[in-house]
Amino acid sequence: MKKNLVLIGFMGTGKSSIARILSQKLGSPVISTDALIEKREGKKIAEIFRQSGEPHFRFMEHKVVLEAASNQGSVIDCGGGVVLNPENMKALKKNGVLIHLRCAPKEILRRIKLQPNRPLLDVADPLAKINELLRQRQEHYAQADFTIDTTDGDLEKAAQIIITRVSL
Ligand code: S3P
Protein backbone atom coordinates (compact mmCIF):
# COMPACT_ATOMS: atom_id res chain seq x y z
CA MET A 1 0.00 0.00 0.00
CA LYS A 2 1.51 3.32 -1.08
CA LYS A 3 1.71 5.81 1.76
CA ASN A 4 0.26 9.30 1.67
CA LEU A 5 2.53 12.29 2.22
CA VAL A 6 0.72 14.37 4.80
CA LEU A 7 1.74 18.01 5.20
CA ILE A 8 0.94 19.54 8.57
CA GLY A 9 2.00 22.85 10.08
CA PHE A 10 0.89 26.35 10.88
CA MET A 11 -0.77 28.72 8.40
CA GLY A 12 1.74 30.29 6.04
CA THR A 13 4.40 27.61 6.37
CA GLY A 14 4.12 26.66 2.67
CA LYS A 15 1.99 23.51 2.85
CA SER A 16 -0.10 24.20 -0.28
CA SER A 17 2.86 25.32 -2.41
CA ILE A 18 5.02 22.37 -1.34
CA ALA A 19 2.07 20.01 -1.93
CA ARG A 20 1.88 21.29 -5.53
CA ILE A 21 5.61 20.83 -6.08
CA LEU A 22 5.55 17.31 -4.58
CA SER A 23 2.57 16.46 -6.76
CA GLN A 24 4.43 17.55 -9.91
CA LYS A 25 7.63 15.77 -8.98
CA LEU A 26 5.99 12.52 -7.87
CA GLY A 27 2.98 12.50 -10.20
CA SER A 28 0.71 12.08 -7.16
CA PRO A 29 -2.65 13.77 -6.70
CA VAL A 30 -3.03 16.53 -4.10
CA ILE A 31 -5.89 16.55 -1.66
CA SER A 32 -6.42 19.84 0.21
CA THR A 33 -8.63 19.58 3.29
CA ASP A 34 -9.55 23.27 3.01
CA ALA A 35 -10.44 22.97 -0.68
CA LEU A 36 -12.62 19.92 0.05
CA ILE A 37 -14.46 21.78 2.82
CA GLU A 38 -15.03 24.80 0.56
CA LYS A 39 -16.36 22.51 -2.18
CA ARG A 40 -18.74 20.69 0.20
CA GLU A 41 -20.05 23.89 1.75
CA GLY A 42 -20.01 25.97 -1.44
CA LYS A 43 -18.38 28.77 0.59
CA LYS A 44 -14.95 30.16 1.34
CA ILE A 45 -13.32 29.20 4.67
CA ALA A 46 -13.67 32.75 6.05
CA GLU A 47 -17.39 32.71 5.23
CA ILE A 48 -17.85 29.33 6.96
CA PHE A 49 -16.14 30.66 10.10
CA ARG A 50 -18.25 33.83 9.99
CA GLN A 51 -21.61 32.22 9.30
CA SER A 52 -21.36 28.84 11.06
CA GLY A 53 -18.49 29.26 13.56
CA GLU A 54 -15.28 27.36 14.22
CA PRO A 55 -16.94 24.23 15.75
CA HIS A 56 -18.86 23.61 12.51
CA PHE A 57 -15.69 24.16 10.48
CA ARG A 58 -13.82 21.62 12.68
CA PHE A 59 -16.67 19.12 12.25
CA MET A 60 -16.47 19.44 8.44
CA GLU A 61 -12.68 19.29 8.64
CA HIS A 62 -12.81 16.00 10.55
CA LYS A 63 -15.11 14.48 7.91
CA VAL A 64 -12.86 15.44 5.01
CA VAL A 65 -9.71 14.34 6.87
CA LEU A 66 -11.16 10.83 7.27
CA GLU A 67 -11.92 10.75 3.53
CA ALA A 68 -8.51 12.09 2.57
CA ALA A 69 -6.72 9.64 4.88
CA SER A 70 -8.42 6.68 3.22
CA ASN A 71 -6.51 7.37 -0.02
CA GLN A 72 -3.18 5.91 -1.05
CA GLY A 73 -0.18 7.58 -2.63
CA SER A 74 -1.64 11.07 -2.34
CA VAL A 75 -0.17 14.31 -1.08
CA ILE A 76 -2.50 15.61 1.63
CA ASP A 77 -2.38 19.36 2.30
CA CYS A 78 -3.89 19.78 5.79
CA GLY A 79 -5.32 22.99 7.23
CA GLY A 80 -3.19 24.22 10.12
CA GLY A 81 -5.66 23.12 12.80
CA VAL A 82 -6.15 19.53 11.60
CA VAL A 83 -3.65 18.39 14.24
CA LEU A 84 -5.91 19.54 17.11
CA ASN A 85 -8.19 16.50 16.83
CA PRO A 86 -6.43 13.27 17.91
CA GLU A 87 -8.82 11.25 15.71
CA ASN A 88 -7.54 13.19 12.69
CA MET A 89 -3.94 12.39 13.61
CA LYS A 90 -4.72 8.72 14.15
CA ALA A 91 -6.39 8.42 10.73
CA LEU A 92 -3.64 10.32 8.91
CA LYS A 93 -0.84 8.32 10.57
CA LYS A 94 -2.37 4.99 9.65
CA ASN A 95 -1.26 5.17 6.03
CA GLY A 96 0.78 8.32 5.89
CA VAL A 97 4.14 9.91 6.55
CA LEU A 98 3.49 13.07 8.54
CA ILE A 99 5.69 15.98 7.54
CA HIS A 100 5.68 19.08 9.69
CA LEU A 101 6.54 22.41 8.08
CA ARG A 102 7.71 25.11 10.44
CA CYS A 103 8.52 28.77 9.88
CA ALA A 104 9.59 31.74 12.03
CA PRO A 105 6.55 33.66 13.36
CA LYS A 106 7.60 36.99 11.79
CA GLU A 107 7.91 35.36 8.38
CA ILE A 108 4.51 33.68 8.87
CA LEU A 109 3.09 37.15 9.52
CA ARG A 110 4.70 38.54 6.36
CA ARG A 111 3.27 35.71 4.23
CA ILE A 112 -0.18 35.96 5.80
CA LYS A 113 -0.30 39.68 5.00
CA LEU A 114 0.33 38.88 1.34
CA GLN A 115 -2.37 36.22 1.44
CA PRO A 116 -5.04 37.24 3.95
CA ASN A 117 -8.26 35.22 4.36
CA ARG A 118 -7.19 33.49 7.59
CA PRO A 119 -10.10 34.15 9.96
CA LEU A 120 -8.16 33.08 13.09
CA LEU A 121 -5.53 35.75 12.41
CA ASP A 122 -7.98 38.52 11.58
CA VAL A 123 -7.29 40.20 14.95
CA ALA A 124 -5.69 43.43 16.21
CA ASP A 125 -2.31 41.82 16.96
CA PRO A 126 -1.80 38.91 14.55
CA LEU A 127 1.83 38.29 15.62
CA ALA A 128 0.76 37.76 19.24
CA LYS A 129 -1.98 35.43 18.00
CA ILE A 130 0.48 33.46 15.85
CA ASN A 131 2.77 33.01 18.87
CA GLU A 132 -0.13 32.00 21.12
CA LEU A 133 -1.48 29.42 18.66
CA LEU A 134 2.00 28.08 17.96
CA ARG A 135 2.53 27.54 21.68
CA GLN A 136 -0.79 25.69 21.96
CA ARG A 137 -0.11 23.55 18.90
CA GLN A 138 3.57 22.79 19.33
CA GLU A 139 3.02 19.41 20.98
CA HIS A 140 0.62 18.40 18.20
CA TYR A 141 2.93 19.39 15.34
CA ALA A 142 5.74 17.56 17.17
CA GLN A 143 3.95 14.27 16.50
CA ALA A 144 5.08 14.39 12.86
CA ASP A 145 7.65 11.93 11.53
CA PHE A 146 9.97 14.84 10.76
CA THR A 147 10.08 18.63 10.54
CA ILE A 148 11.35 20.91 7.77
CA ASP A 149 11.98 24.62 8.22
CA THR A 150 10.66 26.80 5.38
CA THR A 151 11.62 30.22 6.76
CA ASP A 152 14.08 30.83 3.89
CA GLY A 153 11.23 30.47 1.38
CA ASP A 154 13.05 27.92 -0.79
CA LEU A 155 10.09 25.60 -1.23
CA GLU A 156 11.66 23.64 -4.13
CA LYS A 157 14.50 22.71 -1.79
CA ALA A 158 12.05 21.78 0.98
CA ALA A 159 10.17 19.50 -1.44
CA GLN A 160 13.43 17.87 -2.53
CA ILE A 161 14.42 17.23 1.10
CA ILE A 162 11.03 15.61 1.70
CA ILE A 163 11.40 13.33 -1.33
CA THR A 164 14.87 12.29 -0.20
CA ARG A 165 13.73 11.62 3.36
CA VAL A 166 10.71 9.53 2.39
CA SER A 167 12.55 7.44 -0.16
CA LEU A 168 15.31 6.44 2.27
C1 S3P B 1 -6.55 27.08 10.14
C2 S3P B 1 -5.75 27.04 9.02
C3 S3P B 1 -6.27 27.29 7.66
C4 S3P B 1 -7.77 26.95 7.58
C5 S3P B 1 -8.52 27.66 8.66
C6 S3P B 1 -8.02 27.31 10.07
C7 S3P B 1 -5.93 26.84 11.47
O1 S3P B 1 -5.56 26.52 6.70
O2 S3P B 1 -7.96 25.56 7.70
O3 S3P B 1 -8.42 29.04 8.42
O4 S3P B 1 -6.67 26.56 12.44
O5 S3P B 1 -4.68 26.90 11.56
P1 S3P B 1 -4.04 26.83 6.22
O6 S3P B 1 -3.13 26.28 7.28
O7 S3P B 1 -3.91 26.11 4.93
O8 S3P B 1 -3.92 28.32 6.09
PDB file of C-alpha atoms and ligand atoms in Angstrom:
ATOM      1  CA  MET A   1       0.000   0.000   0.000  1.00  0.00           C
ATOM      2  CA  LYS A   2       1.514   3.317  -1.083  1.00  0.00           C
ATOM      3  CA  LYS A   3       1.706   5.805   1.760  1.00  0.00           C
ATOM      4  CA  ASN A   4       0.264   9.304   1.674  1.00  0.00           C
ATOM      5  CA  LEU A   5       2.532  12.285   2.220  1.00  0.00           C
ATOM      6  CA  VAL A   6       0.720  14.368   4.804  1.00  0.00           C
ATOM      7  CA  LEU A   7       1.743  18.007   5.202  1.00  0.00           C
ATOM      8  CA  ILE A   8       0.937  19.545   8.573  1.00  0.00           C
ATOM      9  CA  GLY A   9       2.002  22.852  10.079  1.00  0.00           C
ATOM     10  CA  PHE A  10       0.889  26.348  10.876  1.00  0.00           C
ATOM     11  CA  MET A  11      -0.774  28.717   8.396  1.00  0.00           C
ATOM     12  CA  GLY A  12       1.742  30.294   6.040  1.00  0.00           C
ATOM     13  CA  THR A  13       4.399  27.614   6.369  1.00  0.00           C
ATOM     14  CA  GLY A  14       4.123  26.659   2.671  1.00  0.00           C
ATOM     15  CA  LYS A  15       1.987  23.510   2.849  1.00  0.00           C
ATOM     16  CA  SER A  16      -0.097  24.203  -0.279  1.00  0.00           C
ATOM     17  CA  SER A  17       2.857  25.325  -2.407  1.00  0.00           C
ATOM     18  CA  ILE A  18       5.016  22.373  -1.340  1.00  0.00           C
ATOM     19  CA  ALA A  19       2.074  20.010  -1.925  1.00  0.00           C
ATOM     20  CA  ARG A  20       1.883  21.286  -5.528  1.00  0.00           C
ATOM     21  CA  ILE A  21       5.614  20.829  -6.077  1.00  0.00           C
ATOM     22  CA  LEU A  22       5.546  17.306  -4.584  1.00  0.00           C
ATOM     23  CA  SER A  23       2.573  16.459  -6.757  1.00  0.00           C
ATOM     24  CA  GLN A  24       4.430  17.550  -9.907  1.00  0.00           C
ATOM     25  CA  LYS A  25       7.633  15.770  -8.978  1.00  0.00           C
ATOM     26  CA  LEU A  26       5.994  12.520  -7.869  1.00  0.00           C
ATOM     27  CA  GLY A  27       2.981  12.499 -10.196  1.00  0.00           C
ATOM     28  CA  SER A  28       0.715  12.076  -7.160  1.00  0.00           C
ATOM     29  CA  PRO A  29      -2.651  13.765  -6.703  1.00  0.00           C
ATOM     30  CA  VAL A  30      -3.030  16.531  -4.102  1.00  0.00           C
ATOM     31  CA  ILE A  31      -5.892  16.551  -1.661  1.00  0.00           C
ATOM     32  CA  SER A  32      -6.416  19.836   0.213  1.00  0.00           C
ATOM     33  CA  THR A  33      -8.634  19.581   3.286  1.00  0.00           C
ATOM     34  CA  ASP A  34      -9.552  23.274   3.014  1.00  0.00           C
ATOM     35  CA  ALA A  35     -10.440  22.967  -0.681  1.00  0.00           C
ATOM     36  CA  LEU A  36     -12.616  19.923   0.048  1.00  0.00           C
ATOM     37  CA  ILE A  37     -14.457  21.782   2.818  1.00  0.00           C
ATOM     38  CA  GLU A  38     -15.029  24.796   0.555  1.00  0.00           C
ATOM     39  CA  LYS A  39     -16.358  22.510  -2.180  1.00  0.00           C
ATOM     40  CA  ARG A  40     -18.735  20.690   0.196  1.00  0.00           C
ATOM     41  CA  GLU A  41     -20.045  23.889   1.750  1.00  0.00           C
ATOM     42  CA  GLY A  42     -20.010  25.968  -1.444  1.00  0.00           C
ATOM     43  CA  LYS A  43     -18.380  28.772   0.586  1.00  0.00           C
ATOM     44  CA  LYS A  44     -14.950  30.165   1.340  1.00  0.00           C
ATOM     45  CA  ILE A  45     -13.319  29.204   4.667  1.00  0.00           C
ATOM     46  CA  ALA A  46     -13.673  32.751   6.049  1.00  0.00           C
ATOM     47  CA  GLU A  47     -17.387  32.709   5.233  1.00  0.00           C
ATOM     48  CA  ILE A  48     -17.848  29.331   6.955  1.00  0.00           C
ATOM     49  CA  PHE A  49     -16.138  30.662  10.102  1.00  0.00           C
ATOM     50  CA  ARG A  50     -18.249  33.828   9.993  1.00  0.00           C
ATOM     51  CA  GLN A  51     -21.611  32.220   9.300  1.00  0.00           C
ATOM     52  CA  SER A  52     -21.356  28.844  11.064  1.00  0.00           C
ATOM     53  CA  GLY A  53     -18.493  29.263  13.563  1.00  0.00           C
ATOM     54  CA  GLU A  54     -15.279  27.360  14.220  1.00  0.00           C
ATOM     55  CA  PRO A  55     -16.945  24.226  15.751  1.00  0.00           C
ATOM     56  CA  HIS A  56     -18.861  23.611  12.507  1.00  0.00           C
ATOM     57  CA  PHE A  57     -15.691  24.157  10.481  1.00  0.00           C
ATOM     58  CA  ARG A  58     -13.820  21.620  12.684  1.00  0.00           C
ATOM     59  CA  PHE A  59     -16.670  19.121  12.248  1.00  0.00           C
ATOM     60  CA  MET A  60     -16.465  19.444   8.444  1.00  0.00           C
ATOM     61  CA  GLU A  61     -12.681  19.286   8.640  1.00  0.00           C
ATOM     62  CA  HIS A  62     -12.814  15.999  10.549  1.00  0.00           C
ATOM     63  CA  LYS A  63     -15.112  14.475   7.912  1.00  0.00           C
ATOM     64  CA  VAL A  64     -12.856  15.439   5.008  1.00  0.00           C
ATOM     65  CA  VAL A  65      -9.705  14.338   6.866  1.00  0.00           C
ATOM     66  CA  LEU A  66     -11.157  10.828   7.269  1.00  0.00           C
ATOM     67  CA  GLU A  67     -11.923  10.750   3.535  1.00  0.00           C
ATOM     68  CA  ALA A  68      -8.505  12.091   2.568  1.00  0.00           C
ATOM     69  CA  ALA A  69      -6.720   9.642   4.880  1.00  0.00           C
ATOM     70  CA  SER A  70      -8.416   6.677   3.224  1.00  0.00           C
ATOM     71  CA  ASN A  71      -6.512   7.373  -0.020  1.00  0.00           C
ATOM     72  CA  GLN A  72      -3.180   5.908  -1.051  1.00  0.00           C
ATOM     73  CA  GLY A  73      -0.177   7.576  -2.629  1.00  0.00           C
ATOM     74  CA  SER A  74      -1.636  11.075  -2.336  1.00  0.00           C
ATOM     75  CA  VAL A  75      -0.175  14.315  -1.076  1.00  0.00           C
ATOM     76  CA  ILE A  76      -2.505  15.614   1.631  1.00  0.00           C
ATOM     77  CA  ASP A  77      -2.376  19.359   2.303  1.00  0.00           C
ATOM     78  CA  CYS A  78      -3.888  19.784   5.786  1.00  0.00           C
ATOM     79  CA  GLY A  79      -5.321  22.993   7.226  1.00  0.00           C
ATOM     80  CA  GLY A  80      -3.185  24.217  10.118  1.00  0.00           C
ATOM     81  CA  GLY A  81      -5.659  23.125  12.800  1.00  0.00           C
ATOM     82  CA  VAL A  82      -6.148  19.526  11.601  1.00  0.00           C
ATOM     83  CA  VAL A  83      -3.655  18.386  14.245  1.00  0.00           C
ATOM     84  CA  LEU A  84      -5.915  19.538  17.109  1.00  0.00           C
ATOM     85  CA  ASN A  85      -8.192  16.500  16.830  1.00  0.00           C
ATOM     86  CA  PRO A  86      -6.431  13.266  17.909  1.00  0.00           C
ATOM     87  CA  GLU A  87      -8.816  11.252  15.709  1.00  0.00           C
ATOM     88  CA  ASN A  88      -7.538  13.194  12.694  1.00  0.00           C
ATOM     89  CA  MET A  89      -3.945  12.392  13.611  1.00  0.00           C
ATOM     90  CA  LYS A  90      -4.718   8.718  14.146  1.00  0.00           C
ATOM     91  CA  ALA A  91      -6.387   8.419  10.730  1.00  0.00           C
ATOM     92  CA  LEU A  92      -3.637  10.324   8.911  1.00  0.00           C
ATOM     93  CA  LYS A  93      -0.840   8.325  10.573  1.00  0.00           C
ATOM     94  CA  LYS A  94      -2.372   4.990   9.655  1.00  0.00           C
ATOM     95  CA  ASN A  95      -1.265   5.167   6.033  1.00  0.00           C
ATOM     96  CA  GLY A  96       0.782   8.322   5.888  1.00  0.00           C
ATOM     97  CA  VAL A  97       4.136   9.907   6.554  1.00  0.00           C
ATOM     98  CA  LEU A  98       3.490  13.074   8.537  1.00  0.00           C
ATOM     99  CA  ILE A  99       5.693  15.977   7.539  1.00  0.00           C
ATOM    100  CA  HIS A 100       5.679  19.077   9.695  1.00  0.00           C
ATOM    101  CA  LEU A 101       6.539  22.411   8.082  1.00  0.00           C
ATOM    102  CA  ARG A 102       7.709  25.113  10.442  1.00  0.00           C
ATOM    103  CA  CYS A 103       8.515  28.768   9.875  1.00  0.00           C
ATOM    104  CA  ALA A 104       9.585  31.740  12.033  1.00  0.00           C
ATOM    105  CA  PRO A 105       6.549  33.658  13.362  1.00  0.00           C
ATOM    106  CA  LYS A 106       7.595  36.994  11.792  1.00  0.00           C
ATOM    107  CA  GLU A 107       7.907  35.364   8.379  1.00  0.00           C
ATOM    108  CA  ILE A 108       4.514  33.676   8.868  1.00  0.00           C
ATOM    109  CA  LEU A 109       3.088  37.147   9.524  1.00  0.00           C
ATOM    110  CA  ARG A 110       4.700  38.537   6.361  1.00  0.00           C
ATOM    111  CA  ARG A 111       3.269  35.710   4.229  1.00  0.00           C
ATOM    112  CA  ILE A 112      -0.184  35.956   5.805  1.00  0.00           C
ATOM    113  CA  LYS A 113      -0.297  39.679   4.995  1.00  0.00           C
ATOM    114  CA  LEU A 114       0.330  38.884   1.344  1.00  0.00           C
ATOM    115  CA  GLN A 115      -2.366  36.218   1.435  1.00  0.00           C
ATOM    116  CA  PRO A 116      -5.041  37.239   3.951  1.00  0.00           C
ATOM    117  CA  ASN A 117      -8.264  35.220   4.363  1.00  0.00           C
ATOM    118  CA  ARG A 118      -7.190  33.488   7.592  1.00  0.00           C
ATOM    119  CA  PRO A 119     -10.096  34.153   9.961  1.00  0.00           C
ATOM    120  CA  LEU A 120      -8.161  33.084  13.089  1.00  0.00           C
ATOM    121  CA  LEU A 121      -5.526  35.754  12.409  1.00  0.00           C
ATOM    122  CA  ASP A 122      -7.977  38.518  11.579  1.00  0.00           C
ATOM    123  CA  VAL A 123      -7.290  40.201  14.945  1.00  0.00           C
ATOM    124  CA  ALA A 124      -5.687  43.432  16.208  1.00  0.00           C
ATOM    125  CA  ASP A 125      -2.310  41.822  16.964  1.00  0.00           C
ATOM    126  CA  PRO A 126      -1.799  38.909  14.553  1.00  0.00           C
ATOM    127  CA  LEU A 127       1.828  38.289  15.618  1.00  0.00           C
ATOM    128  CA  ALA A 128       0.761  37.758  19.240  1.00  0.00           C
ATOM    129  CA  LYS A 129      -1.985  35.425  18.005  1.00  0.00           C
ATOM    130  CA  ILE A 130       0.480  33.463  15.847  1.00  0.00           C
ATOM    131  CA  ASN A 131       2.766  33.011  18.874  1.00  0.00           C
ATOM    132  CA  GLU A 132      -0.129  32.004  21.122  1.00  0.00           C
ATOM    133  CA  LEU A 133      -1.485  29.421  18.656  1.00  0.00           C
ATOM    134  CA  LEU A 134       1.999  28.078  17.956  1.00  0.00           C
ATOM    135  CA  ARG A 135       2.526  27.537  21.683  1.00  0.00           C
ATOM    136  CA  GLN A 136      -0.790  25.688  21.955  1.00  0.00           C
ATOM    137  CA  ARG A 137      -0.106  23.550  18.905  1.00  0.00           C
ATOM    138  CA  GLN A 138       3.573  22.792  19.329  1.00  0.00           C
ATOM    139  CA  GLU A 139       3.019  19.410  20.977  1.00  0.00           C
ATOM    140  CA  HIS A 140       0.620  18.396  18.195  1.00  0.00           C
ATOM    141  CA  TYR A 141       2.927  19.386  15.336  1.00  0.00           C
ATOM    142  CA  ALA A 142       5.741  17.558  17.166  1.00  0.00           C
ATOM    143  CA  GLN A 143       3.953  14.271  16.504  1.00  0.00           C
ATOM    144  CA  ALA A 144       5.085  14.394  12.858  1.00  0.00           C
ATOM    145  CA  ASP A 145       7.649  11.929  11.534  1.00  0.00           C
ATOM    146  CA  PHE A 146       9.968  14.841  10.762  1.00  0.00           C
ATOM    147  CA  THR A 147      10.079  18.633  10.539  1.00  0.00           C
ATOM    148  CA  ILE A 148      11.352  20.905   7.768  1.00  0.00           C
ATOM    149  CA  ASP A 149      11.983  24.621   8.220  1.00  0.00           C
ATOM    150  CA  THR A 150      10.660  26.797   5.379  1.00  0.00           C
ATOM    151  CA  THR A 151      11.618  30.220   6.762  1.00  0.00           C
ATOM    152  CA  ASP A 152      14.081  30.831   3.889  1.00  0.00           C
ATOM    153  CA  GLY A 153      11.230  30.471   1.382  1.00  0.00           C
ATOM    154  CA  ASP A 154      13.049  27.923  -0.789  1.00  0.00           C
ATOM    155  CA  LEU A 155      10.094  25.597  -1.234  1.00  0.00           C
ATOM    156  CA  GLU A 156      11.660  23.642  -4.128  1.00  0.00           C
ATOM    157  CA  LYS A 157      14.503  22.713  -1.793  1.00  0.00           C
ATOM    158  CA  ALA A 158      12.054  21.781   0.981  1.00  0.00           C
ATOM    159  CA  ALA A 159      10.168  19.501  -1.442  1.00  0.00           C
ATOM    160  CA  GLN A 160      13.428  17.871  -2.529  1.00  0.00           C
ATOM    161  CA  ILE A 161      14.422  17.232   1.101  1.00  0.00           C
ATOM    162  CA  ILE A 162      11.031  15.607   1.701  1.00  0.00           C
ATOM    163  CA  ILE A 163      11.398  13.333  -1.331  1.00  0.00           C
ATOM    164  CA  THR A 164      14.869  12.288  -0.200  1.00  0.00           C
ATOM    165  CA  ARG A 165      13.732  11.624   3.357  1.00  0.00           C
ATOM    166  CA  VAL A 166      10.711   9.528   2.393  1.00  0.00           C
ATOM    167  CA  SER A 167      12.551   7.439  -0.160  1.00  0.00           C
ATOM    168  CA  LEU A 168      15.305   6.442   2.274  1.00  0.00           C
TER     169      LEU A 168
HETATM  170  C1  S3P B   1      -6.555  27.075  10.135  1.00  0.00           C
HETATM  171  C2  S3P B   1      -5.754  27.036   9.016  1.00  0.00           C
HETATM  172  C3  S3P B   1      -6.270  27.294   7.657  1.00  0.00           C
HETATM  173  C4  S3P B   1      -7.765  26.951   7.577  1.00  0.00           C
HETATM  174  C5  S3P B   1      -8.521  27.661   8.656  1.00  0.00           C
HETATM  175  C6  S3P B   1      -8.023  27.306  10.067  1.00  0.00           C
HETATM  176  C7  S3P B   1      -5.932  26.837  11.467  1.00  0.00           C
HETATM  177  O1  S3P B   1      -5.561  26.517   6.701  1.00  0.00           O
HETATM  178  O2  S3P B   1      -7.964  25.563   7.697  1.00  0.00           O
HETATM  179  O3  S3P B   1      -8.416  29.044   8.425  1.00  0.00           O
HETATM  180  O4  S3P B   1      -6.671  26.563  12.437  1.00  0.00           O
HETATM  181  O5  S3P B   1      -4.683  26.903  11.561  1.00  0.00           O
HETATM  182  P1  S3P B   1      -4.035  26.831   6.223  1.00  0.00           P
HETATM  183  O6  S3P B   1      -3.127  26.280   7.277  1.00  0.00           O
HETATM  184  O7  S3P B   1      -3.905  26.112   4.930  1.00  0.00           O
HETATM  185  O8  S3P B   1      -3.924  28.316   6.088  1.00  0.00           O
END
